[in-house]
Amino acid sequence: MEMPSLDPEALARRPELIRALRHFLPPEHVIADQASLRAYECDGLTAYKQKPMLVALPETTQQVSQILRVCSDLGVKIVPRGAGTSLSGGALPVADGVMIGLAKFNQILEIDYHNRCAVVQSGVTNLAISEAVRSHGFYYAPDPSSQIACTIGGNVAENSGGVHCLKYGLTTHNILGLECVIPDGRVIRLGGKALDSAGYDLIGVLTGSEGLLAVITEVTVRILPKPETARAMLIGFSSSEASGNCVASIIGAGIIPAGMEMMDRPAINAAEDFVSAGYPRESEALLIVELDGPKIEVDFLISRVEKLAAEAGADTVRISNSDEEREMFWKGRKSAFPAVGRISPDYYCMDGTIPRKALPRVLSAIMGMSKKYGLSVANVFHAGDGNLHPLILFDANVPGQLERAEDFGSEILRLCVEVGGVLTGEHGVGVEKRDLMGVMFSDDDLKQQQRVKCAFDPLQLLNPGKVFPVLHRCAELGRMHIHDGKVTFPELPRF
Amino acid sequence: MKEFWPNTSAEIKTAILDALSCDRALAVCGGGSKAGLGGEVNSDWVLNTSNFTGIVDYEPNELVLTAKAGTPISEIASVLKEASQHLSFEPPDWQLFLGNEGSIQTIGGVIASNFSGPRRIATGAARDFFLGLEMVTGRGEIIKSGGKVFKNVTGYDLCKLLAGSYGTLGVLTEVSVKCQPLSQKVRTVLVLNLSEQQAVEVMSDGLNSHLSITGAAHLPEKTASKSRVNYVGQAGTSITALRIEGVEVSVIERCEKLRKRMSAFGTVEELHYHNSKKLWEEIADINYFCDNKEPVWRVSIPPYSGAAFVEAVRRELNVEVYFDWGGGLVWMKLLEHKGEKWGSEMRALARKYSAHAALVRPGNVNPKRTPFFEVEDPGIAWLNRQIKHSFDPKGILNPGKIFGALL
Ligand SMILES: Cc1cc2nc3c(=O)[nH]c(=O)nc-3n(C[C@H](O)[C@H](O)[C@H](O)COP(=O)(O)OP(=O)(O)OC[C@H]3O[C@@H](n4cnc5c(N)ncnc54)[C@H](O)[C@@H]3O)c2cc1C
């Protein structure tokens, strides 16, 4: 993975930078010794490692602003980091840059039940928000599997999803306001407790911007009343086609479950070995369907789904009768990644999205690739919204396996695009899928995205080397080429 | 005067390159249903997207529809209805309100103005259902962003920037939107005779319950009297309306629970499917303020502050109002003209309540003095200019439409 070339000037300025930062940060919040820097060398995509030049741990928005000012004055790169759980290398440091860790932004500032929102600092974990409002019967809906650890700032940066986003939306649908600091150090407050604000939807473009546009310091999230009841079903099938058909018929019947997940046999067995959730080991595909809402509605819809499952040829159906049982059903799915981690020294998690109808084709092609690359694969799948997570099993200590896993992964993602889908559903482009962006976007598409980058960050100091395969200078991107006013379509009516 | 009626993206590109090389601005329009909304575009070159029609792709089981930007919303609605689906953000129809009867509302126009109806408080705005686009930028480049699937974080979400951009960043040529199943049953519980403050509290109570309310509006007596729904128009009191949708067994049970809960606050009535539909359409389409052309403000505000804000306005001005989004959207018609400086005073007052006020129908207010909306914060204004510049560096698309002199 090629990263932007090292800036010797920035490296030479390290001592000066440390002094400048310690001017307004307590000395222990400027991490400079090599041993401590190691803790920051990678995120959840551990194949890539790089120690940052320095780590700064601000506690206030003003400090973030000062750090960005110092860095932009000195032309030093900046990489924001929340909890470092990114699976695409979004929080991978650069050797000649400062990493800003948001861990100390851990305060819940306000909970406003009247307006159904909470104002929290960006380093608060996803789960902590739901915990803070639980006593009042509320929760924050997006629930990535990493929710104990990942931060809301990281969720906004990645536009993270979760198993319930089929019904309740992604991060972008659940954010009302942001406070952020743009690279020149200006603090910008966007939105708030009202639904609309004036001008372009800057919150919308910041969500999912992977730390390339601004450092997020505060987030106003929507909170929702917890559904009265939730029940889950485990539905086993003897083929993934049958389970795919079942998903289509549930949606076709006008039912939008709170969550609808699929696992294939290797994933089922890995999860079952790990947590004994009672998954049907003999099934080729397992659907977990959750319905939530008023009890009478849930019971009604459960019986409809049961019928649809039988029509689709389900082998086994189990329905949760208590919250403990429901949580048990989910436990296997939610720990699928660590479960697979136990059966293989390493695994590589992919994240493409496809139109649901393409599922049988894509799954059988993945099986073919598995043979071709000589690597096993376990599939977990947000079936309701077409988001695939093939987990490619490999051993990094065996020479060549990492490269093969990466090739396998990129072939899967290319196929996702080919069938009308996209490269990444929720994990982000980061460094991992950067060089595949051209599979989905033309040069012009990517240039316009980079112009948006330049709008926020004209010096291109924030999170460099991520998302964009080819770096253009902002001045070059801004230039306009008008072809001598030549009209290429003379048949166009003129008046 | 020059009019372009392009039939392909390439022709739009040509029109834009033409405008760039002749240093002319382009007024971008669709079916004209929102003519008069926003500032006047100072240009005699017009680009009309009305020839860009047709549904490109729709498979009900995928819950995604792709259409050319000029496709009439009515066509999309009827195709969706055949599959028992709809656009759940309830695109409102302002033709009557803006005096554009007989025009055509297009999907591109709905998206470009981020038009959303009462369900927004529960399930989101147009922007939340906008998955992908193809467009021609003010540079004359044909680009795409997003995709045809719901879960997608590949690259920046330019769709969000285009939703609500009013044709100032680019000309949309094709859009993909997420569709949702239609509810089997719709009912509305009415609570009679609440004050505005009580209504805000009651709506908050409803929205905070387990009852999955998908609409919460309050019509003060005078506004309610204009409703064509009998129960509402003839109630002779204010009306607070809470909508419940879903499968039959659930709607019946939740309505019963809601009625019980609400009877503590006042007399309770219930509307069934057709009357419900009619009422929420009136609310979305601002039907109550269609009888004349007085200035109308649309104020987006933290829902719980809606009534207090209106009370503060009333101390200074005679207004007629109603509330949607649980109090979070205030429609306000000015019944008197207190001079042009009132525009900035209204905005200052809105700011005090963390609200944002748009002058959606200027009436006799001079829109040059009081623009459609204002971006007050200098940092945000700078970012808006930067974004605009990145898509349309020469400012040829809809100049003056949304930011007044800013851009
Ligand atoms: C076991 C496991 C399960 C996961 N499950 C899911 C899942 O179900 N759904 C899902 O969507 N993701 C999932 N993820 C991915 C990951 O947890 C999410 O992307 C998460 O949002 C990252 O949050 P973080 O705080 O760890 O951010 P980091 O990893 O620290 O950073 C992620 C990106 O955001 C930027 N960033 C972080 N904080 C800020 C900030 N305050 N301002 C600006 N930029 C910032 C970083 O520069 C980086 O580009 C999973 C990861 C793991 C390890």
PDB file of N, CA, C and O in Angstrom, chain A residues 113 115-116 172-173 186 189 195-196 200-201 222 226 252 297 353 356-357 382 387 424 426 445 448-449 451 455 485 487 489 494-495, chain B residues 3 14 18 21 59 61-62 120-121 127-128 139 141 143-144 151 153-154 156 168 208 210 250 298 300 303-304 380 382 384 386 390:
ATOM      1  N   TYR A 113     -35.000  14.590  26.681  1.00  0.00           N
ATOM      2  CA  TYR A 113     -36.071  13.657  26.310  1.00  0.00           C
ATOM      3  C   TYR A 113     -37.218  14.360  25.596  1.00  0.00           C
ATOM      4  O   TYR A 113     -37.868  13.781  24.738  1.00  0.00           O
ATOM      5  N   ASN A 115     -37.098  16.634  23.427  1.00  0.00           N
ATOM      6  CA  ASN A 115     -36.807  16.723  21.990  1.00  0.00           C
ATOM      7  C   ASN A 115     -36.197  15.439  21.445  1.00  0.00           C
ATOM      8  O   ASN A 115     -35.711  15.401  20.312  1.00  0.00           O
ATOM      9  N   ARG A 116     -36.176  14.398  22.256  1.00  0.00           N
ATOM     10  CA  ARG A 116     -35.672  13.089  21.859  1.00  0.00           C
ATOM     11  C   ARG A 116     -34.276  13.146  21.250  1.00  0.00           C
ATOM     12  O   ARG A 116     -34.026  12.673  20.134  1.00  0.00           O
ATOM     13  N   THR A 172     -26.145   8.232   9.536  1.00  0.00           N
ATOM     14  CA  THR A 172     -26.569   9.479   8.889  1.00  0.00           C
ATOM     15  C   THR A 172     -28.050   9.796   9.111  1.00  0.00           C
ATOM     16  O   THR A 172     -28.442  10.955   9.098  1.00  0.00           O
ATOM     17  N   HIS A 173     -28.859   8.776   9.372  1.00  0.00           N
ATOM     18  CA  HIS A 173     -30.282   9.014   9.602  1.00  0.00           C
ATOM     19  C   HIS A 173     -30.592   9.338  11.052  1.00  0.00           C
ATOM     20  O   HIS A 173     -31.728   9.601  11.407  1.00  0.00           O
ATOM     21  N   ARG A 186     -10.825  26.447  12.486  1.00  0.00           N
ATOM     22  CA  ARG A 186     -12.111  27.067  12.816  1.00  0.00           C
ATOM     23  C   ARG A 186     -13.087  26.036  13.360  1.00  0.00           C
ATOM     24  O   ARG A 186     -13.199  24.935  12.839  1.00  0.00           O
ATOM     25  N   ARG A 189     -20.249  24.819  14.142  1.00  0.00           N
ATOM     26  CA  ARG A 189     -21.388  24.100  14.748  1.00  0.00           C
ATOM     27  C   ARG A 189     -22.509  23.990  13.725  1.00  0.00           C
ATOM     28  O   ARG A 189     -22.972  24.981  13.193  1.00  0.00           O
ATOM     29  N   LEU A 195     -34.823  19.855  12.982  1.00  0.00           N
ATOM     30  CA  LEU A 195     -34.559  18.889  11.914  1.00  0.00           C
ATOM     31  C   LEU A 195     -33.883  19.511  10.688  1.00  0.00           C
ATOM     32  O   LEU A 195     -33.104  18.858  10.011  1.00  0.00           O
ATOM     33  N   ASP A 196     -34.204  20.766  10.385  1.00  0.00           N
ATOM     34  CA  ASP A 196     -33.634  21.387   9.184  1.00  0.00           C
ATOM     35  C   ASP A 196     -32.736  22.548   9.560  1.00  0.00           C
ATOM     36  O   ASP A 196     -32.992  23.236  10.526  1.00  0.00           O
ATOM     37  N   TYR A 200     -26.414  24.144   2.394  1.00  0.00           N
ATOM     38  CA  TYR A 200     -26.130  22.770   1.986  1.00  0.00           C
ATOM     39  C   TYR A 200     -26.035  21.877   3.219  1.00  0.00           C
ATOM     40  O   TYR A 200     -25.671  22.321   4.307  1.00  0.00           O
ATOM     41  N   ASP A 201     -26.328  20.608   3.009  1.00  0.00           N
ATOM     42  CA  ASP A 201     -26.370  19.645   4.109  1.00  0.00           C
ATOM     43  C   ASP A 201     -24.943  19.205   4.452  1.00  0.00           C
ATOM     44  O   ASP A 201     -24.479  18.149   4.037  1.00  0.00           O
ATOM     45  N   ARG A 222     -30.207  11.516  17.601  1.00  0.00           N
ATOM     46  CA  ARG A 222     -31.607  11.229  17.925  1.00  0.00           C
ATOM     47  C   ARG A 222     -31.649  10.025  18.837  1.00  0.00           C
ATOM     48  O   ARG A 222     -30.926   9.060  18.620  1.00  0.00           O
ATOM     49  N   LYS A 226     -37.613   2.834  23.226  1.00  0.00           N
ATOM     50  CA  LYS A 226     -37.360   1.420  22.967  1.00  0.00           C
ATOM     51  C   LYS A 226     -38.665   0.728  22.603  1.00  0.00           C
ATOM     52  O   LYS A 226     -39.679   0.983  23.226  1.00  0.00           O
ATOM     53  N   GLY A 252     -41.106  -8.617   0.174  1.00  0.00           N
ATOM     54  CA  GLY A 252     -42.190  -8.524  -0.801  1.00  0.00           C
ATOM     55  C   GLY A 252     -43.560  -8.485  -0.147  1.00  0.00           C
ATOM     56  O   GLY A 252     -44.503  -7.908  -0.683  1.00  0.00           O
ATOM     57  N   GLU A 297     -48.501  -6.764  17.397  1.00  0.00           N
ATOM     58  CA  GLU A 297     -47.961  -6.652  16.042  1.00  0.00           C
ATOM     59  C   GLU A 297     -46.833  -7.654  15.823  1.00  0.00           C
ATOM     60  O   GLU A 297     -46.752  -8.339  14.801  1.00  0.00           O
ATOM     61  N   THR A 353     -21.744  -4.320  -0.758  1.00  0.00           N
ATOM     62  CA  THR A 353     -23.205  -4.428  -0.757  1.00  0.00           C
ATOM     63  C   THR A 353     -23.667  -4.774  -2.160  1.00  0.00           C
ATOM     64  O   THR A 353     -23.108  -4.270  -3.141  1.00  0.00           O
ATOM     65  N   ARG A 356     -30.189  -7.402  -3.347  1.00  0.00           N
ATOM     66  CA  ARG A 356     -30.461  -8.711  -2.727  1.00  0.00           C
ATOM     67  C   ARG A 356     -30.620  -9.832  -3.737  1.00  0.00           C
ATOM     68  O   ARG A 356     -30.222 -10.966  -3.508  1.00  0.00           O
ATOM     69  N   LYS A 357     -31.209  -9.502  -4.889  1.00  0.00           N
ATOM     70  CA  LYS A 357     -31.511 -10.574  -5.853  1.00  0.00           C
ATOM     71  C   LYS A 357     -30.242 -11.244  -6.376  1.00  0.00           C
ATOM     72  O   LYS A 357     -30.290 -12.348  -6.886  1.00  0.00           O
ATOM     73  N   HIS A 382     -25.685  -8.975   6.197  1.00  0.00           N
ATOM     74  CA  HIS A 382     -26.874  -8.208   6.597  1.00  0.00           C
ATOM     75  C   HIS A 382     -27.886  -8.400   5.464  1.00  0.00           C
ATOM     76  O   HIS A 382     -27.965  -7.590   4.543  1.00  0.00           O
ATOM     77  N   ASN A 387     -25.904  -6.209   2.494  1.00  0.00           N
ATOM     78  CA  ASN A 387     -24.511  -5.943   2.872  1.00  0.00           C
ATOM     79  C   ASN A 387     -23.818  -7.259   3.276  1.00  0.00           C
ATOM     80  O   ASN A 387     -24.206  -7.904   4.231  1.00  0.00           O
ATOM     81  N   THR A 424     -18.233  -0.791  -0.520  1.00  0.00           N
ATOM     82  CA  THR A 424     -18.280  -0.867   0.937  1.00  0.00           C
ATOM     83  C   THR A 424     -19.623  -0.378   1.460  1.00  0.00           C
ATOM     84  O   THR A 424     -20.120   0.670   1.034  1.00  0.00           O
ATOM     85  N   GLU A 426     -20.452  -0.384   4.963  1.00  0.00           N
ATOM     86  CA  GLU A 426     -20.393   0.311   6.254  1.00  0.00           C
ATOM     87  C   GLU A 426     -18.988   0.449   6.815  1.00  0.00           C
ATOM     88  O   GLU A 426     -18.782   1.216   7.744  1.00  0.00           O
ATOM     89  N   ASP A 445     -15.899  11.495 -11.581  1.00  0.00           N
ATOM     90  CA  ASP A 445     -16.609  11.278 -10.307  1.00  0.00           C
ATOM     91  C   ASP A 445     -15.667  11.554  -9.141  1.00  0.00           C
ATOM     92  O   ASP A 445     -16.008  12.249  -8.188  1.00  0.00           O
ATOM     93  N   GLN A 448     -14.577  15.212  -8.593  1.00  0.00           N
ATOM     94  CA  GLN A 448     -15.550  16.062  -7.902  1.00  0.00           C
ATOM     95  C   GLN A 448     -15.546  15.775  -6.402  1.00  0.00           C
ATOM     96  O   GLN A 448     -15.658  16.685  -5.588  1.00  0.00           O
ATOM     97  N   GLN A 449     -15.388  14.505  -6.037  1.00  0.00           N
ATOM     98  CA  GLN A 449     -15.302  14.198  -4.604  1.00  0.00           C
ATOM     99  C   GLN A 449     -14.085  14.880  -3.989  1.00  0.00           C
ATOM    100  O   GLN A 449     -14.139  15.408  -2.879  1.00  0.00           O
ATOM    101  N   ARG A 451     -12.740  17.578  -4.991  1.00  0.00           N
ATOM    102  CA  ARG A 451     -12.972  19.028  -4.886  1.00  0.00           C
ATOM    103  C   ARG A 451     -13.733  19.344  -3.606  1.00  0.00           C
ATOM    104  O   ARG A 451     -13.525  20.384  -3.006  1.00  0.00           O
ATOM    105  N   ALA A 455     -12.624  21.751  -0.613  1.00  0.00           N
ATOM    106  CA  ALA A 455     -13.468  22.813  -0.065  1.00  0.00           C
ATOM    107  C   ALA A 455     -13.254  22.946   1.442  1.00  0.00           C
ATOM    108  O   ALA A 455     -13.242  24.033   1.994  1.00  0.00           O
ATOM    109  N   GLY A 485     -15.507  27.161 -26.254  1.00  0.00           N
ATOM    110  CA  GLY A 485     -16.939  27.383 -26.444  1.00  0.00           C
ATOM    111  C   GLY A 485     -17.519  26.524 -27.547  1.00  0.00           C
ATOM    112  O   GLY A 485     -18.571  26.803 -28.102  1.00  0.00           O
ATOM    113  N   VAL A 487     -19.480  23.852 -29.467  1.00  0.00           N
ATOM    114  CA  VAL A 487     -20.717  23.137 -29.220  1.00  0.00           C
ATOM    115  C   VAL A 487     -20.648  21.789 -29.917  1.00  0.00           C
ATOM    116  O   VAL A 487     -20.424  21.707 -31.116  1.00  0.00           O
ATOM    117  N   PHE A 489     -23.049  19.431 -29.872  1.00  0.00           N
ATOM    118  CA  PHE A 489     -24.336  18.874 -30.282  1.00  0.00           C
ATOM    119  C   PHE A 489     -25.126  19.897 -31.093  1.00  0.00           C
ATOM    120  O   PHE A 489     -26.037  20.520 -30.588  1.00  0.00           O
ATOM    121  N   ARG A 494     -31.885  25.812 -30.870  1.00  0.00           N
ATOM    122  CA  ARG A 494     -31.371  27.096 -30.397  1.00  0.00           C
ATOM    123  C   ARG A 494     -32.348  28.213 -30.724  1.00  0.00           C
ATOM    124  O   ARG A 494     -33.067  28.142 -31.711  1.00  0.00           O
ATOM    125  N   PHE A 495     -32.366  29.214 -29.868  1.00  0.00           N
ATOM    126  CA  PHE A 495     -33.361  30.267 -30.092  1.00  0.00           C
ATOM    127  C   PHE A 495     -32.664  31.620 -30.262  1.00  0.00           C
ATOM    128  O   PHE A 495     -31.613  31.843 -29.704  1.00  0.00           O
TER     129      PHE A 495
ATOM    130  N   GLU B   3     -34.016  28.913 -24.448  1.00  0.00           N
ATOM    131  CA  GLU B   3     -34.491  27.785 -23.656  1.00  0.00           C
ATOM    132  C   GLU B   3     -33.859  26.488 -24.128  1.00  0.00           C
ATOM    133  O   GLU B   3     -33.800  26.219 -25.321  1.00  0.00           O
ATOM    134  N   THR B  14     -23.780  19.983 -22.918  1.00  0.00           N
ATOM    135  CA  THR B  14     -23.581  20.980 -23.972  1.00  0.00           C
ATOM    136  C   THR B  14     -24.142  22.336 -23.559  1.00  0.00           C
ATOM    137  O   THR B  14     -23.496  23.367 -23.749  1.00  0.00           O
ATOM    138  N   ASP B  18     -22.018  25.636 -23.136  1.00  0.00           N
ATOM    139  CA  ASP B  18     -22.443  26.836 -23.856  1.00  0.00           C
ATOM    140  C   ASP B  18     -22.509  28.034 -22.921  1.00  0.00           C
ATOM    141  O   ASP B  18     -21.975  29.105 -23.205  1.00  0.00           O
ATOM    142  N   SER B  21     -19.107  29.156 -21.754  1.00  0.00           N
ATOM    143  CA  SER B  21     -18.273  29.864 -22.716  1.00  0.00           C
ATOM    144  C   SER B  21     -18.872  31.216 -23.086  1.00  0.00           C
ATOM    145  O   SER B  21     -18.149  32.136 -23.459  1.00  0.00           O
ATOM    146  N   GLU B  59     -37.515  -2.563  -8.921  1.00  0.00           N
ATOM    147  CA  GLU B  59     -37.871  -3.908  -8.523  1.00  0.00           C
ATOM    148  C   GLU B  59     -38.365  -3.839  -7.094  1.00  0.00           C
ATOM    149  O   GLU B  59     -37.580  -3.581  -6.187  1.00  0.00           O
ATOM    150  N   ASN B  61     -39.011  -5.790  -4.733  1.00  0.00           N
ATOM    151  CA  ASN B  61     -38.344  -6.517  -3.653  1.00  0.00           C
ATOM    152  C   ASN B  61     -37.010  -5.914  -3.251  1.00  0.00           C
ATOM    153  O   ASN B  61     -36.475  -6.208  -2.194  1.00  0.00           O
ATOM    154  N   GLU B  62     -36.443  -5.061  -4.097  1.00  0.00           N
ATOM    155  CA  GLU B  62     -35.184  -4.403  -3.737  1.00  0.00           C
ATOM    156  C   GLU B  62     -35.441  -3.101  -2.978  1.00  0.00           C
ATOM    157  O   GLU B  62     -34.524  -2.481  -2.458  1.00  0.00           O
ATOM    158  N   ARG B 120     -41.690  12.901   8.394  1.00  0.00           N
ATOM    159  CA  ARG B 120     -40.280  13.200   8.665  1.00  0.00           C
ATOM    160  C   ARG B 120     -39.922  13.030  10.144  1.00  0.00           C
ATOM    161  O   ARG B 120     -38.818  12.587  10.472  1.00  0.00           O
ATOM    162  N   ILE B 121     -40.828  13.399  11.029  1.00  0.00           N
ATOM    163  CA  ILE B 121     -40.515  13.312  12.461  1.00  0.00           C
ATOM    164  C   ILE B 121     -40.251  11.864  12.861  1.00  0.00           C
ATOM    165  O   ILE B 121     -39.515  11.577  13.790  1.00  0.00           O
ATOM    166  N   ARG B 127     -33.880  13.571   1.865  1.00  0.00           N
ATOM    167  CA  ARG B 127     -32.441  13.280   1.821  1.00  0.00           C
ATOM    168  C   ARG B 127     -32.124  11.897   2.409  1.00  0.00           C
ATOM    169  O   ARG B 127     -31.147  11.260   2.019  1.00  0.00           O
ATOM    170  N   ASP B 128     -32.940  11.451   3.358  1.00  0.00           N
ATOM    171  CA  ASP B 128     -32.676  10.160   3.990  1.00  0.00           C
ATOM    172  C   ASP B 128     -33.010   8.982   3.082  1.00  0.00           C
ATOM    173  O   ASP B 128     -32.625   7.854   3.369  1.00  0.00           O
ATOM    174  N   ARG B 139     -19.550  22.579 -13.906  1.00  0.00           N
ATOM    175  CA  ARG B 139     -18.359  22.515 -14.742  1.00  0.00           C
ATOM    176  C   ARG B 139     -18.648  21.807 -16.053  1.00  0.00           C
ATOM    177  O   ARG B 139     -17.749  21.610 -16.870  1.00  0.00           O
ATOM    178  N   GLU B 141     -19.438  18.599 -16.150  1.00  0.00           N
ATOM    179  CA  GLU B 141     -18.974  17.212 -16.054  1.00  0.00           C
ATOM    180  C   GLU B 141     -20.132  16.314 -15.636  1.00  0.00           C
ATOM    181  O   GLU B 141     -20.893  16.650 -14.721  1.00  0.00           O
ATOM    182  N   ILE B 143     -21.293  13.323 -13.695  1.00  0.00           N
ATOM    183  CA  ILE B 143     -20.755  12.482 -12.626  1.00  0.00           C
ATOM    184  C   ILE B 143     -21.866  11.695 -11.949  1.00  0.00           C
ATOM    185  O   ILE B 143     -23.042  12.005 -12.089  1.00  0.00           O
ATOM    186  N   LYS B 144     -21.434  10.673 -11.185  1.00  0.00           N
ATOM    187  CA  LYS B 144     -22.404   9.942 -10.381  1.00  0.00           C
ATOM    188  C   LYS B 144     -21.897   9.850  -8.950  1.00  0.00           C
ATOM    189  O   LYS B 144     -20.698  10.017  -8.686  1.00  0.00           O
ATOM    190  N   LYS B 151     -27.257   0.439   1.712  1.00  0.00           N
ATOM    191  CA  LYS B 151     -26.090   0.559   2.576  1.00  0.00           C
ATOM    192  C   LYS B 151     -24.857   0.784   1.733  1.00  0.00           C
ATOM    193  O   LYS B 151     -24.411  -0.102   1.023  1.00  0.00           O
ATOM    194  N   VAL B 153     -21.165   3.249   1.751  1.00  0.00           N
ATOM    195  CA  VAL B 153     -20.321   4.344   2.251  1.00  0.00           C
ATOM    196  C   VAL B 153     -19.113   4.540   1.342  1.00  0.00           C
ATOM    197  O   VAL B 153     -18.050   4.959   1.783  1.00  0.00           O
ATOM    198  N   THR B 154     -19.276   4.213   0.061  1.00  0.00           N
ATOM    199  CA  THR B 154     -18.149   4.312  -0.865  1.00  0.00           C
ATOM    200  C   THR B 154     -17.992   5.750  -1.355  1.00  0.00           C
ATOM    201  O   THR B 154     -18.774   6.209  -2.179  1.00  0.00           O
ATOM    202  N   TYR B 156     -17.541  10.071  -0.713  1.00  0.00           N
ATOM    203  CA  TYR B 156     -18.395  11.038  -0.025  1.00  0.00           C
ATOM    204  C   TYR B 156     -19.833  10.900  -0.481  1.00  0.00           C
ATOM    205  O   TYR B 156     -20.103  10.567  -1.628  1.00  0.00           O
ATOM    206  N   THR B 168     -28.421  24.516  -7.502  1.00  0.00           N
ATOM    207  CA  THR B 168     -27.283  25.443  -7.515  1.00  0.00           C
ATOM    208  C   THR B 168     -25.941  24.736  -7.638  1.00  0.00           C
ATOM    209  O   THR B 168     -24.907  25.386  -7.759  1.00  0.00           O
ATOM    210  N   ASN B 208     -42.948  10.170  22.445  1.00  0.00           N
ATOM    211  CA  ASN B 208     -42.044   9.481  23.364  1.00  0.00           C
ATOM    212  C   ASN B 208     -42.600   8.139  23.840  1.00  0.00           C
ATOM    213  O   ASN B 208     -41.930   7.429  24.579  1.00  0.00           O
ATOM    214  N   HIS B 210     -44.477   4.214  23.242  1.00  0.00           N
ATOM    215  CA  HIS B 210     -44.168   3.041  22.408  1.00  0.00           C
ATOM    216  C   HIS B 210     -45.084   2.919  21.220  1.00  0.00           C
ATOM    217  O   HIS B 210     -45.102   1.906  20.547  1.00  0.00           O
ATOM    218  N   SER B 250     -52.395  -4.189  14.907  1.00  0.00           N
ATOM    219  CA  SER B 250     -51.555  -3.289  15.683  1.00  0.00           C
ATOM    220  C   SER B 250     -52.135  -1.882  15.715  1.00  0.00           C
ATOM    221  O   SER B 250     -52.152  -1.220  16.755  1.00  0.00           O
ATOM    222  N   ARG B 298     -41.609  29.351   7.179  1.00  0.00           N
ATOM    223  CA  ARG B 298     -41.512  27.955   7.593  1.00  0.00           C
ATOM    224  C   ARG B 298     -40.365  27.901   8.593  1.00  0.00           C
ATOM    225  O   ARG B 298     -39.216  28.212   8.258  1.00  0.00           O
ATOM    226  N   SER B 300     -38.125  25.760  11.261  1.00  0.00           N
ATOM    227  CA  SER B 300     -37.703  24.461  11.783  1.00  0.00           C
ATOM    228  C   SER B 300     -37.070  24.717  13.151  1.00  0.00           C
ATOM    229  O   SER B 300     -36.139  25.506  13.270  1.00  0.00           O
ATOM    230  N   PRO B 303     -38.585  20.663  18.605  1.00  0.00           N
ATOM    231  CA  PRO B 303     -40.034  20.517  18.706  1.00  0.00           C
ATOM    232  C   PRO B 303     -40.636  21.091  19.995  1.00  0.00           C
ATOM    233  O   PRO B 303     -41.679  21.722  19.966  1.00  0.00           O
ATOM    234  N   TYR B 304     -39.949  20.886  21.107  1.00  0.00           N
ATOM    235  CA  TYR B 304     -40.548  21.281  22.375  1.00  0.00           C
ATOM    236  C   TYR B 304     -40.616  22.799  22.549  1.00  0.00           C
ATOM    237  O   TYR B 304     -41.283  23.295  23.443  1.00  0.00           O
ATOM    238  N   ILE B 380     -19.823  28.681   8.500  1.00  0.00           N
ATOM    239  CA  ILE B 380     -20.722  27.848   7.685  1.00  0.00           C
ATOM    240  C   ILE B 380     -20.928  28.496   6.321  1.00  0.00           C
ATOM    241  O   ILE B 380     -20.944  27.818   5.289  1.00  0.00           O
ATOM    242  N   TRP B 382     -18.822  30.313   4.752  1.00  0.00           N
ATOM    243  CA  TRP B 382     -17.588  30.060   3.990  1.00  0.00           C
ATOM    244  C   TRP B 382     -17.609  28.655   3.388  1.00  0.00           C
ATOM    245  O   TRP B 382     -17.328  28.464   2.204  1.00  0.00           O
ATOM    246  N   ASN B 384     -20.212  26.847   2.710  1.00  0.00           N
ATOM    247  CA  ASN B 384     -21.214  26.818   1.641  1.00  0.00           C
ATOM    248  C   ASN B 384     -20.652  27.395   0.346  1.00  0.00           C
ATOM    249  O   ASN B 384     -20.864  26.844  -0.736  1.00  0.00           O
ATOM    250  N   GLN B 386     -17.502  27.512  -0.475  1.00  0.00           N
ATOM    251  CA  GLN B 386     -16.486  26.570  -0.961  1.00  0.00           C
ATOM    252  C   GLN B 386     -17.116  25.401  -1.722  1.00  0.00           C
ATOM    253  O   GLN B 386     -16.617  24.978  -2.764  1.00  0.00           O
ATOM    254  N   SER B 390     -16.853  24.469  -5.635  1.00  0.00           N
ATOM    255  CA  SER B 390     -16.272  23.206  -6.093  1.00  0.00           C
ATOM    256  C   SER B 390     -17.122  22.564  -7.197  1.00  0.00           C
ATOM    257  O   SER B 390     -16.596  21.880  -8.064  1.00  0.00           O
TER     258      SER B 390
END
